[in-house]
């Protein structure tokens, strides 16, 4: 079956613009995570959803970052008034949970460049 | 902060076994050891995980020391496609528990 997909794969924004990054998790996966990966670093946790509920947003770096998953499937990460330090790869991961295990399956990421 | 330490880089000859070490001296009793890898321009890919027994799957073997303070990921016959950054992570397998990635080990498989 299809894996986790993300769109767009690449996004260039001017400083101050708002951006929206989309994640389509594997169908039926309960948990969804967003991570931010700076160049040369490992991914860092941003936020976690269980179905439509955002249960952990402790990793969001500022109130300019907002995520939602209104129907418990597709998720959108929105960044308002982008800054140069927001330039990174944004990764989405999903897991089935329950008896299906809770290994996380990652999408290819969206590379955001803020000029 | 990541609870694991790994060498920043390693080389391996194609066709030979790649042995990637990981130290996790502060691992808790309920934490598992997970390994992921990230090939250039892709998202991390799950490889294997274990608690205390050695594990093997179609991709790799995981050897965990008896005291659980370190482990080794073994790729038995490395190919050029195994060139990637390999992450060792300790984590409790609870729902919603995120992964804390360190910088990983950059493995280069050489022809």
PDB file of C-alpha atoms in Angstrom, chain A residues 29 95-103 105, chain B residues 95:
ATOM      1  CA  UNK A  29      -2.952   5.037  11.231  1.00  0.00           C
ATOM      2  CA  UNK A  95       1.926   4.811  13.279  1.00  0.00           C
ATOM      3  CA  UNK A  96      -0.883   2.279  13.494  1.00  0.00           C
ATOM      4  CA  UNK A  97      -0.690   1.663  17.251  1.00  0.00           C
ATOM      5  CA  UNK A  98      -2.486  -1.097  19.048  1.00  0.00           C
ATOM      6  CA  UNK A  99      -1.696  -4.633  18.035  1.00  0.00           C
ATOM      7  CA  UNK A 100      -0.307  -3.321  14.788  1.00  0.00           C
ATOM      8  CA  UNK A 101       2.717  -1.919  16.556  1.00  0.00           C
ATOM      9  CA  UNK A 102       3.860   1.635  17.018  1.00  0.00           C
ATOM     10  CA  UNK A 103       6.834   1.915  14.719  1.00  0.00           C
ATOM     11  CA  UNK A 105       6.606   5.408   9.174  1.00  0.00           C
TER      12      UNK A 105
ATOM     13  CA  UNK B  95       1.457   5.397  21.962  1.00  0.00           C
TER      14      UNK B  95
END
